[in-house]
Short mmCIF file of C-alpha atoms in Angstrom, two decimals:
data_model
loop_
_atom_site.label_atom_id
_atom_site.label_comp_id
_atom_site.label_asym_id
_atom_site.label_seq_id
_atom_site.Cartn_x
_atom_site.Cartn_y
_atom_site.Cartn_z
CA MET P 57 -10.02 -14.66 11.86
CA GLY P 58 -13.02 -16.51 11.49
CA GLY P 59 -14.70 -16.74 7.67
CA THR P 60 -18.02 -15.34 6.61
CA GLN P 61 -20.64 -15.65 3.81
CA LEU P 62 -20.14 -13.29 1.85
CA LYS P 63 -22.95 -12.27 -0.64
CA LYS P 64 -21.83 -12.76 -4.40
CA GLU P 65 -22.49 -9.15 -5.48
CA VAL P 66 -19.25 -7.93 -6.90
CA SER P 67 -19.49 -7.20 -10.82
CA ALA P 68 -16.65 -6.81 -12.81
CA LEU P 69 -16.80 -3.63 -13.18
CA THR P 70 -17.10 -2.50 -9.41
CA ALA P 71 -14.50 -5.30 -8.99
CA LEU P 72 -12.00 -2.98 -11.63
CA THR P 73 -12.74 0.51 -9.96
CA VAL P 74 -12.03 -1.20 -6.69
CA VAL P 75 -9.18 -2.10 -7.51
CA ILE P 76 -7.97 0.98 -9.87
CA GLY P 77 -9.50 3.59 -6.96
CA THR P 78 -7.24 1.26 -4.15
CA VAL P 79 -3.79 1.01 -6.26
CA ILE P 80 -4.24 5.11 -7.39
CA GLY P 81 -3.29 7.09 -4.20
CA ALA P 82 -0.42 9.42 -2.97
CA GLY P 83 2.63 7.68 -4.35
CA ILE P 84 2.19 8.85 -7.67
CA PHE P 85 1.88 12.78 -6.93
CA PHE P 86 5.48 12.35 -4.40
CA LYS P 87 7.37 9.27 -5.32
CA PRO P 88 9.07 10.44 -8.41
CA THR P 89 11.39 12.54 -5.86
CA ALA P 90 12.50 8.99 -4.47
CA VAL P 91 12.11 7.22 -7.90
CA TYR P 92 14.95 9.79 -9.59
CA GLY P 93 16.80 10.48 -6.58
CA ALA P 94 17.90 6.61 -6.28
CA ALA P 95 17.65 5.78 -10.46
CA GLY P 96 19.71 9.04 -11.29
CA SER P 97 18.07 8.98 -14.46
CA PRO P 98 14.48 9.13 -16.42
CA GLY P 99 15.68 5.89 -18.35
CA LEU P 100 16.18 4.02 -15.42
CA GLY P 101 13.44 5.47 -13.58
CA LEU P 102 10.61 4.60 -15.96
CA LEU P 103 11.95 1.28 -16.33
CA ALA P 104 11.29 1.08 -12.52
CA TRP P 105 7.62 2.11 -13.04
CA VAL P 106 7.04 -0.74 -15.43
CA LEU P 107 8.88 -3.53 -13.27
CA GLY P 108 6.34 -1.59 -10.40
CA GLY P 109 3.67 -2.59 -12.71
CA ILE P 110 4.64 -5.95 -13.58
CA ILE P 111 5.73 -7.34 -10.18
CA ALA P 112 2.31 -5.75 -9.19
CA ILE P 113 0.18 -8.01 -12.07
CA ALA P 114 2.07 -10.90 -11.31
CA GLY P 115 1.26 -10.96 -7.90
CA GLY P 116 -2.02 -9.91 -8.07
CA LEU P 117 -2.54 -12.91 -10.18
CA THR P 118 -1.03 -15.28 -8.02
CA VAL P 119 -2.95 -14.20 -4.94
CA ALA P 120 -6.08 -14.62 -6.77
CA GLU P 121 -5.87 -18.32 -6.64
CA ILE P 122 -5.22 -18.26 -3.07
CA GLY P 123 -8.11 -15.63 -3.00
CA THR P 124 -10.46 -17.94 -4.81
CA ILE P 125 -9.66 -21.36 -2.51
CA PHE P 126 -9.94 -19.54 0.83
CA PRO P 127 -12.47 -16.58 -0.53
CA GLU P 128 -12.84 -15.35 3.66
CA THR P 129 -13.10 -11.54 5.37
CA GLY P 130 -8.82 -11.50 7.01
CA GLY P 131 -7.22 -11.65 3.67
CA MET P 132 -3.86 -12.44 4.04
CA MET P 133 -3.83 -13.39 7.45
CA ILE P 134 -6.31 -15.99 6.02
CA TYR P 135 -4.15 -17.24 3.53
CA LEU P 136 -0.70 -17.35 5.39
CA GLU P 137 -2.64 -19.14 8.34
CA LYS P 138 -4.20 -21.90 6.45
CA VAL P 139 -0.91 -22.99 4.29
CA PHE P 140 1.85 -22.38 7.35
CA GLY P 141 -0.10 -22.15 10.81
CA LYS P 142 -1.88 -19.74 13.21
CA TRP P 143 1.75 -17.93 14.22
CA LEU P 144 2.18 -16.64 11.12
CA GLY P 145 -1.31 -15.70 10.31
CA PHE P 146 -1.27 -13.28 13.74
CA LEU P 147 2.34 -12.13 12.81
CA VAL P 148 0.85 -10.33 9.87
CA GLY P 149 -2.34 -8.81 11.59
CA TRP P 150 0.30 -7.54 14.32
CA ALA P 151 2.64 -5.67 11.76
CA GLN P 152 0.01 -4.69 9.59
CA MET P 153 -1.93 -3.18 13.08
CA ILE P 154 1.76 -1.91 14.39
CA VAL P 155 3.64 -1.13 11.34
CA TYR P 156 1.70 -0.92 7.97
CA PHE P 157 -1.32 1.24 8.90
CA PRO P 158 0.35 3.67 10.83
CA ALA P 159 3.36 4.22 8.99
CA ASN P 160 0.68 4.42 5.89
CA ILE P 161 -0.98 7.38 7.76
CA ALA P 162 1.98 8.93 9.11
CA ALA P 163 3.65 8.92 5.82
CA LEU P 164 0.25 10.11 3.57
CA ALA P 165 0.21 12.53 6.66
CA ILE P 166 3.40 14.59 6.38
CA ILE P 167 2.92 14.37 2.64
CA PHE P 168 -1.04 16.41 3.29
CA ALA P 169 1.13 18.81 5.58
CA THR P 170 3.96 19.82 3.09
CA GLN P 171 1.63 20.11 0.45
CA VAL P 172 0.12 22.31 2.82
CA THR P 173 2.63 23.95 4.25
CA SER P 174 3.82 24.47 0.02
CA LEU P 175 0.28 25.76 -0.58
CA PHE P 176 0.23 28.65 2.13
CA ASP P 177 4.36 29.60 1.96
CA LEU P 178 4.15 28.74 5.78
CA SER P 179 7.54 27.61 7.90
CA MET P 180 8.24 24.23 7.95
CA GLY P 181 7.79 24.16 11.95
CA TYR P 182 4.07 23.56 10.84
CA LEU P 183 4.61 20.10 9.15
CA ILE P 184 4.04 18.10 11.98
CA PRO P 185 1.13 19.93 13.84
CA ILE P 186 -0.25 20.08 10.45
CA ALA P 187 -0.22 16.06 9.87
CA ILE P 188 -1.03 14.90 13.11
CA CYS P 189 -3.81 17.31 13.11
CA VAL P 190 -5.30 15.63 9.73
CA ALA P 191 -4.04 12.44 10.93
CA SER P 192 -6.64 12.52 14.23
CA LEU P 193 -9.43 14.37 12.58
CA VAL P 194 -9.38 11.37 10.18
CA MET P 195 -9.50 9.18 12.69
CA GLY P 196 -11.92 10.91 15.04
CA MET P 197 -14.43 11.25 11.92
CA ASN P 198 -14.02 7.22 11.85
CA LEU P 199 -14.47 6.40 14.82
CA LEU P 200 -18.00 8.71 14.51
CA GLY P 201 -19.22 5.88 12.13
CA THR P 202 -18.78 4.38 9.11
CA LYS P 203 -20.77 6.28 6.99
CA TYR P 204 -18.44 9.07 6.92
CA GLY P 205 -15.54 7.88 6.80
CA GLY P 206 -17.28 5.90 3.63
CA PHE P 207 -18.77 9.58 2.38
CA VAL P 208 -15.00 10.77 2.11
CA GLN P 209 -13.91 7.93 0.10
CA ASN P 210 -16.44 8.15 -2.44
CA VAL P 211 -16.12 12.03 -3.12
CA SER P 212 -12.07 11.60 -2.63
CA THR P 213 -11.63 8.55 -5.33
CA LEU P 214 -13.87 10.41 -7.89
CA LEU P 215 -11.76 13.68 -7.11
CA LYS P 216 -8.14 12.22 -7.05
CA LEU P 217 -8.48 11.28 -11.11
CA ILE P 218 -8.85 15.15 -11.97
CA PRO P 219 -5.29 16.37 -10.68
CA ILE P 220 -4.22 13.52 -12.79
CA ALA P 221 -5.81 14.13 -16.25
CA VAL P 222 -5.08 17.43 -16.16
CA ILE P 223 -1.26 17.20 -15.71
CA ILE P 224 -0.73 14.17 -18.17
CA ILE P 225 -2.81 16.33 -21.07
CA ALA P 226 -1.12 19.11 -19.83
CA GLY P 227 2.65 17.98 -19.83
CA LEU P 228 1.92 16.19 -22.78
CA LEU P 229 1.07 19.24 -24.70
CA TYR P 230 3.43 21.34 -22.63
CA PRO P 231 5.31 24.09 -24.94
CA GLY P 232 9.38 22.61 -25.89
CA GLY P 233 8.42 19.60 -24.42
CA GLY P 234 8.71 16.14 -26.25
CA VAL P 235 12.10 14.79 -25.03
CA VAL P 236 13.28 12.38 -22.93
CA ARG P 237 16.10 11.15 -23.28
CA LEU P 238 16.54 7.14 -21.64
CA LEU P 239 20.02 6.33 -22.69
CA PRO P 240 22.51 5.86 -20.60
CA MET P 241 19.95 3.48 -18.40
CA SER P 242 22.87 4.51 -15.41
CA VAL P 243 24.97 6.79 -14.85
CA THR P 244 28.71 6.90 -12.97
CA ASP P 245 27.02 7.58 -9.50
CA HIS P 246 24.38 5.70 -9.77
CA PRO P 247 25.07 1.78 -10.14
CA PHE P 248 22.32 -0.01 -11.94
CA VAL P 249 21.49 -3.19 -9.69
CA THR P 250 21.32 -0.78 -6.05
CA SER P 251 20.25 1.85 -8.33
CA LEU P 252 16.81 -0.34 -9.87
CA GLY P 253 16.37 -1.45 -6.70
CA SER P 254 15.84 1.31 -4.32
CA ALA P 255 13.53 3.41 -7.54
CA LEU P 256 11.46 -0.03 -7.35
CA VAL P 257 10.82 0.31 -3.85
CA ALA P 258 9.46 4.01 -4.64
CA THR P 259 7.38 2.62 -7.12
CA VAL P 260 6.28 -0.25 -5.27
CA PHE P 261 4.67 1.92 -3.04
CA ALA P 262 2.75 3.99 -5.60
CA TYR P 263 1.89 0.47 -6.91
CA ASP P 264 0.45 -0.88 -2.97
CA GLY P 265 -3.14 -2.18 -2.54
CA TRP P 266 -3.22 -4.46 -5.45
CA MET P 267 -2.95 -7.60 -2.80
CA ASN P 268 -6.63 -6.58 -1.56
CA VAL P 269 -7.69 -7.60 -5.08
CA GLY P 270 -8.02 -11.33 -3.90
CA ALA P 271 -10.14 -10.58 -1.00
CA LEU P 272 -12.95 -9.66 -3.37
CA ALA P 273 -12.71 -13.31 -5.09
CA GLY P 274 -15.83 -14.63 -2.21
CA GLU P 275 -17.81 -11.72 -3.63
CA MET P 276 -17.88 -12.78 -7.72
CA LYS P 277 -19.89 -15.00 -9.07
CA ASN P 278 -17.56 -16.37 -11.48
CA PRO P 279 -14.00 -15.07 -10.03
CA GLY P 280 -12.41 -18.26 -11.86
CA LYS P 281 -12.76 -15.96 -15.39
CA VAL P 282 -13.70 -12.11 -13.87
CA LEU P 283 -11.02 -12.04 -11.53
CA PRO P 284 -8.00 -12.49 -13.68
CA LYS P 285 -9.51 -9.77 -16.05
CA VAL P 286 -9.92 -7.72 -13.46
CA ILE P 287 -6.28 -7.75 -12.40
CA ILE P 288 -4.76 -7.37 -15.50
CA GLY P 289 -6.85 -5.03 -16.96
CA GLY P 290 -6.88 -3.13 -13.38
CA LEU P 291 -3.17 -3.17 -13.12
CA SER P 292 -2.84 -2.30 -16.87
CA ILE P 293 -4.71 0.63 -16.63
CA VAL P 294 -2.49 1.76 -13.42
CA MET P 295 0.44 1.47 -15.34
CA SER P 296 0.12 3.08 -18.21
CA VAL P 297 -1.00 6.10 -15.80
CA TYR P 298 1.69 6.04 -14.23
CA LEU P 299 3.74 6.09 -17.27
CA LEU P 300 2.03 8.94 -18.57
CA ILE P 301 2.09 11.13 -16.18
CA ASN P 302 6.08 10.05 -15.24
CA ILE P 303 6.53 11.24 -19.38
CA ALA P 304 4.64 14.55 -18.54
CA TYR P 305 6.29 15.14 -15.61
CA LEU P 306 9.76 14.94 -16.91
CA PHE P 307 8.06 16.68 -20.26
CA VAL P 308 8.06 19.51 -18.23
CA LEU P 309 11.28 18.99 -15.27
CA ASP P 310 14.09 16.57 -16.13
CA ALA P 311 15.21 13.66 -13.34
CA PRO P 312 17.64 15.59 -11.51
CA GLN P 313 14.93 18.70 -10.96
CA LEU P 314 12.12 16.43 -10.03
CA ALA P 315 14.35 14.14 -7.23
CA ALA P 316 15.25 17.92 -6.12
CA THR P 317 11.61 18.74 -4.67
CA ASP P 318 9.66 17.33 -1.81
CA THR P 319 6.26 18.22 -4.04
CA PRO P 320 7.10 17.17 -7.77
CA ALA P 321 3.42 17.12 -9.15
CA ALA P 322 3.11 20.29 -7.26
CA ALA P 323 6.21 21.77 -9.05
CA VAL P 324 5.04 20.65 -12.22
CA ALA P 325 1.67 22.31 -12.26
CA HIS P 326 3.61 25.61 -10.98
CA ALA P 327 5.30 24.53 -14.01
CA LEU P 328 2.63 24.16 -16.18
CA PHE P 329 -0.29 26.70 -15.19
CA GLY P 330 1.55 29.45 -12.80
CA GLY P 331 0.91 30.24 -9.70
CA PHE P 332 -2.85 30.09 -9.29
CA GLY P 333 -3.57 27.35 -11.29
CA GLY P 334 -0.66 25.24 -9.45
CA LYS P 335 -2.60 26.34 -6.52
CA LEU P 336 -5.94 24.15 -7.85
CA VAL P 337 -3.98 21.30 -8.84
CA THR P 338 -2.71 21.33 -5.72
CA ILE P 339 -6.18 21.49 -3.50
CA GLY P 340 -6.86 18.59 -5.61
CA ILE P 341 -3.61 16.36 -5.06
CA LEU P 342 -4.56 17.72 -1.62
CA ILE P 343 -7.97 16.02 -1.27
CA SER P 344 -6.26 12.50 -2.87
CA VAL P 345 -4.13 12.17 -0.06
CA PHE P 346 -6.80 13.17 2.47
CA GLY P 347 -8.45 9.99 0.67
CA GLY P 348 -5.54 7.74 0.76
CA ILE P 349 -5.39 8.69 4.70
CA ASN P 350 -8.87 7.91 4.73
CA GLY P 351 -8.42 5.12 3.53
CA TYR P 352 -5.72 3.48 5.23
CA THR P 353 -7.61 4.56 8.58
CA ILE P 354 -11.24 2.24 7.43
CA SER P 355 -9.26 -0.44 7.08
CA GLY P 356 -6.34 -0.03 9.41
CA LEU P 357 -8.30 0.80 12.79
CA ARG P 358 -10.42 -3.06 12.79
CA ILE P 359 -7.15 -4.77 12.35
CA PRO P 360 -6.57 -4.72 16.10
CA TYR P 361 -10.62 -5.55 16.93
CA ALA P 362 -10.17 -8.49 14.51
CA LEU P 363 -6.93 -9.61 17.31
CA GLY P 364 -8.58 -8.98 19.78
CA SER P 365 -12.37 -10.45 18.82
CA GLN P 366 -9.93 -14.01 18.44
CA ASN P 367 -8.44 -12.96 21.77
CA LEU P 368 -4.78 -13.22 20.25
CA LEU P 369 -3.64 -9.80 21.56
CA PRO P 370 -2.78 -8.84 25.79
CA PHE P 371 -6.18 -6.76 26.93
CA SER P 372 -7.96 -8.14 24.14
CA ASN P 373 -11.36 -7.55 25.74
CA TRP P 374 -10.51 -3.90 25.35
CA PHE P 375 -9.35 -4.45 21.59
CA SER P 376 -12.60 -5.85 21.00
CA LYS P 377 -14.74 -3.35 22.58
CA LEU P 378 -17.29 -1.43 20.17
CA SER P 379 -18.34 1.97 20.89
CA LYS P 380 -22.00 2.19 21.87
CA SER P 381 -22.77 5.21 19.37
CA GLY P 382 -21.19 4.77 16.10
CA ASN P 383 -20.18 0.84 16.91
CA MET P 384 -16.76 1.40 15.95
CA PRO P 385 -13.54 -0.79 17.47
CA THR P 386 -12.64 2.87 18.86
CA ASN P 387 -10.05 1.60 20.98
CA GLY P 388 -7.78 -0.34 18.78
CA GLY P 389 -8.04 3.10 16.16
CA ILE P 390 -6.87 5.48 19.50
CA LEU P 391 -3.93 2.94 19.90
CA MET P 392 -3.12 2.93 15.92
CA LEU P 393 -3.49 6.72 15.73
CA VAL P 394 -1.10 6.90 18.72
CA ILE P 395 1.64 4.62 16.60
CA SER P 396 0.70 6.89 13.72
CA ILE P 397 1.46 10.51 15.61
CA VAL P 398 4.68 8.74 16.78
CA MET P 399 5.79 7.91 13.29
CA ILE P 400 4.67 11.62 12.15
CA CYS P 401 7.12 12.79 14.49
CA SER P 402 9.87 11.33 12.51
CA GLY P 403 8.69 13.93 9.84
CA GLN P 404 10.53 11.08 7.44
CA PHE P 405 7.76 10.46 4.35
CA ASN P 406 10.10 8.25 2.29
CA GLN P 407 11.92 6.19 5.17
CA LEU P 408 8.20 5.47 6.44
CA THR P 409 7.60 4.44 3.22
CA ASP P 410 10.53 2.15 2.60
CA LEU P 411 9.77 0.46 5.75
CA ILE P 412 5.94 -0.04 4.35
CA VAL P 413 7.47 -1.62 1.19
CA PHE P 414 9.91 -3.88 3.14
CA VAL P 415 7.60 -5.16 5.94
CA ILE P 416 4.32 -6.27 3.66
CA TRP P 417 6.41 -7.27 1.13
CA ILE P 418 7.77 -10.17 3.53
CA PHE P 419 4.42 -11.24 3.84
CA ASN P 420 3.60 -10.96 0.36
CA THR P 421 6.24 -13.17 -0.47
CA LEU P 422 5.07 -15.75 1.56
CA THR P 423 2.15 -15.74 0.04
CA PHE P 424 3.48 -16.35 -3.13
CA VAL P 425 5.37 -19.44 -2.12
CA ALA P 426 2.37 -20.66 0.11
CA VAL P 427 0.64 -20.31 -3.18
CA ILE P 428 2.83 -23.08 -4.93
CA LYS P 429 3.20 -25.13 -1.67
CA LEU P 430 -0.39 -25.36 -1.83
CA ARG P 431 -0.26 -26.42 -5.76
CA ARG P 432 2.65 -29.35 -4.31
CA THR P 433 0.54 -30.30 -0.69
CA ASN P 434 -2.73 -29.88 -1.94
CA PRO P 435 -3.57 -30.53 -5.78
CA GLU P 436 -7.03 -31.94 -4.58
CA LEU P 437 -8.40 -28.19 -3.40
CA VAL P 438 -11.17 -27.30 -5.89
CA ARG P 439 -9.12 -24.11 -7.50
CA PRO P 440 -12.03 -21.83 -9.06
CA TYR P 441 -9.20 -19.81 -10.54
CA LYS P 442 -5.67 -21.10 -11.51
CA VAL P 443 -2.85 -18.30 -11.83
CA PRO P 444 -1.80 -18.48 -16.10
CA PHE P 445 1.53 -19.30 -17.16
CA TYR P 446 2.29 -21.35 -13.58
CA PRO P 447 4.92 -21.86 -12.12
CA VAL P 448 6.16 -18.48 -13.94
CA VAL P 449 4.09 -15.89 -12.74
CA PRO P 450 4.41 -16.82 -9.40
CA LEU P 451 8.00 -17.20 -9.37
CA ILE P 452 8.07 -13.43 -11.08
CA ALA P 453 5.81 -12.25 -7.83
CA ILE P 454 8.63 -14.63 -5.58
CA LEU P 455 11.61 -13.07 -7.44
CA GLY P 456 10.38 -9.20 -7.24
CA GLY P 457 9.89 -9.59 -3.86
CA PHE P 458 13.18 -10.81 -3.26
CA TYR P 459 14.91 -8.41 -5.05
CA ILE P 460 12.43 -5.50 -2.89
CA ILE P 461 13.45 -7.04 0.04
CA LEU P 462 17.41 -8.11 -0.24
CA ASN P 463 17.97 -4.79 -2.48
CA THR P 464 16.46 -2.61 1.24
CA LEU P 465 18.70 -4.65 3.97
CA TYR P 466 21.84 -4.19 1.40
CA VAL P 467 20.95 0.02 1.17
CA GLN P 468 19.21 0.44 3.97
CA PRO P 469 19.86 -1.70 6.96
CA LEU P 470 18.87 0.17 9.46
CA ASN P 471 15.52 0.77 8.21
CA ALA P 472 14.91 -2.52 7.54
CA GLY P 473 16.44 -4.19 10.84
CA LEU P 474 13.63 -1.15 12.28
CA GLY P 475 10.95 -3.22 10.60
CA LEU P 476 12.02 -6.77 11.04
CA LEU P 477 12.71 -5.69 14.89
CA LEU P 478 9.32 -3.84 15.21
CA THR P 479 7.43 -7.44 13.49
CA LEU P 480 9.17 -9.99 15.69
CA LEU P 481 8.19 -8.32 17.92
CA GLY P 482 4.75 -10.31 17.60
CA ILE P 483 6.06 -13.19 17.84
CA PRO P 484 7.01 -12.95 22.02
CA VAL P 485 3.39 -11.01 22.31
CA TYR P 486 2.01 -14.42 20.20
CA LEU P 487 3.65 -16.89 22.89
CA TYR P 488 2.37 -14.55 26.02
CA GLN P 489 -1.02 -14.43 24.93
CA GLN P 490 -1.04 -18.55 23.85
CA ASN P 491 0.32 -19.67 27.36
CA LYS P 492 -2.43 -17.06 28.87
CA ILE P 493 -4.53 -18.87 27.63
CA LYS P 494 -3.51 -22.46 28.26
CA LYS P 495 -3.56 -21.34 31.80
CA ARG P 496 -7.25 -21.02 32.25
#
């Protein structure tokens, strides 16, 4: 987890497109099912989308400060290692290797397979085999070399915007649409606090990716001025797009109908354009999801390599070994694919995404706390950028994080317990490896 010297070649426009392209993924096409199922009403569902965006913006603005202090390769692993110690930096990497990236790949592969079975009217018995095949295909393609995965990522990022634009425009102009009742916010069988919390967990998955924004700081010429503008601008655009497409959804299908389908975007597209047009939009969504799997694969397969290179894992030499042909960390990629396949066999998209959100938000929240701790313990540090309206913005991010974590513990104790168990398994692994190193 050592630092590298980064070239300051990232422009404001490039950073802005990275923010938008990273955050907008598969969640907006599929999470309305969970959002409106949890909320029970369109008003509470839309409120969850707004609050998710506000928490993401507050989190991004907060993380940007520590990102400009430590503009090094590794992102959150570096931040927590510098502030709380090497063991916590390792635990972040462990959680990303065991839970975060494999579960993202698995969840998106399940969604891809769900769309394929819907598109071609296949039996649900094909779902898991198709999901395993697409996850394996993407991993295999990336292990051949960076240029293959990079090409897919560039094309899919551009094409993912097409179905979003088509649904927004057609949905807002839908004949007979135009009425979305925001009140009452809550209904009898959906208590406000817990329903909002569960809906918020679903929207937070759709906003996932903003944490990577701070990692761009070291490559900007003037991060103090550019970074907050990029974060506010990029995430505000994303939040606006999410609200517009959800209003478009609700113009076409009501909240109970969205909650009742596993493929809300495809169902709306079918209602808007009929069978053939709906299938075209579904193909666009498939391309977007495929790009999402590819994006998490590109980033994820490097985590075991990074941990192995620092001798933080058992069999570190095996994990840090690169292939001769593509100069890629093949062994770490194989491990992550195996974990992903195990998770795919669950067939549970929403359970996997809730697991992701719970685990990663533990570390997100610790990163927000790290910013406040650094202000108190190291006030003399050079800060090219300071979070605005301190400490209000960090506190919004921290409170939002605690709300997400505690609500998941209360509403989904088994899911949260599984996430904690998988994460805490990293502690004996770390202690074992450190003890092994000392004995040498």
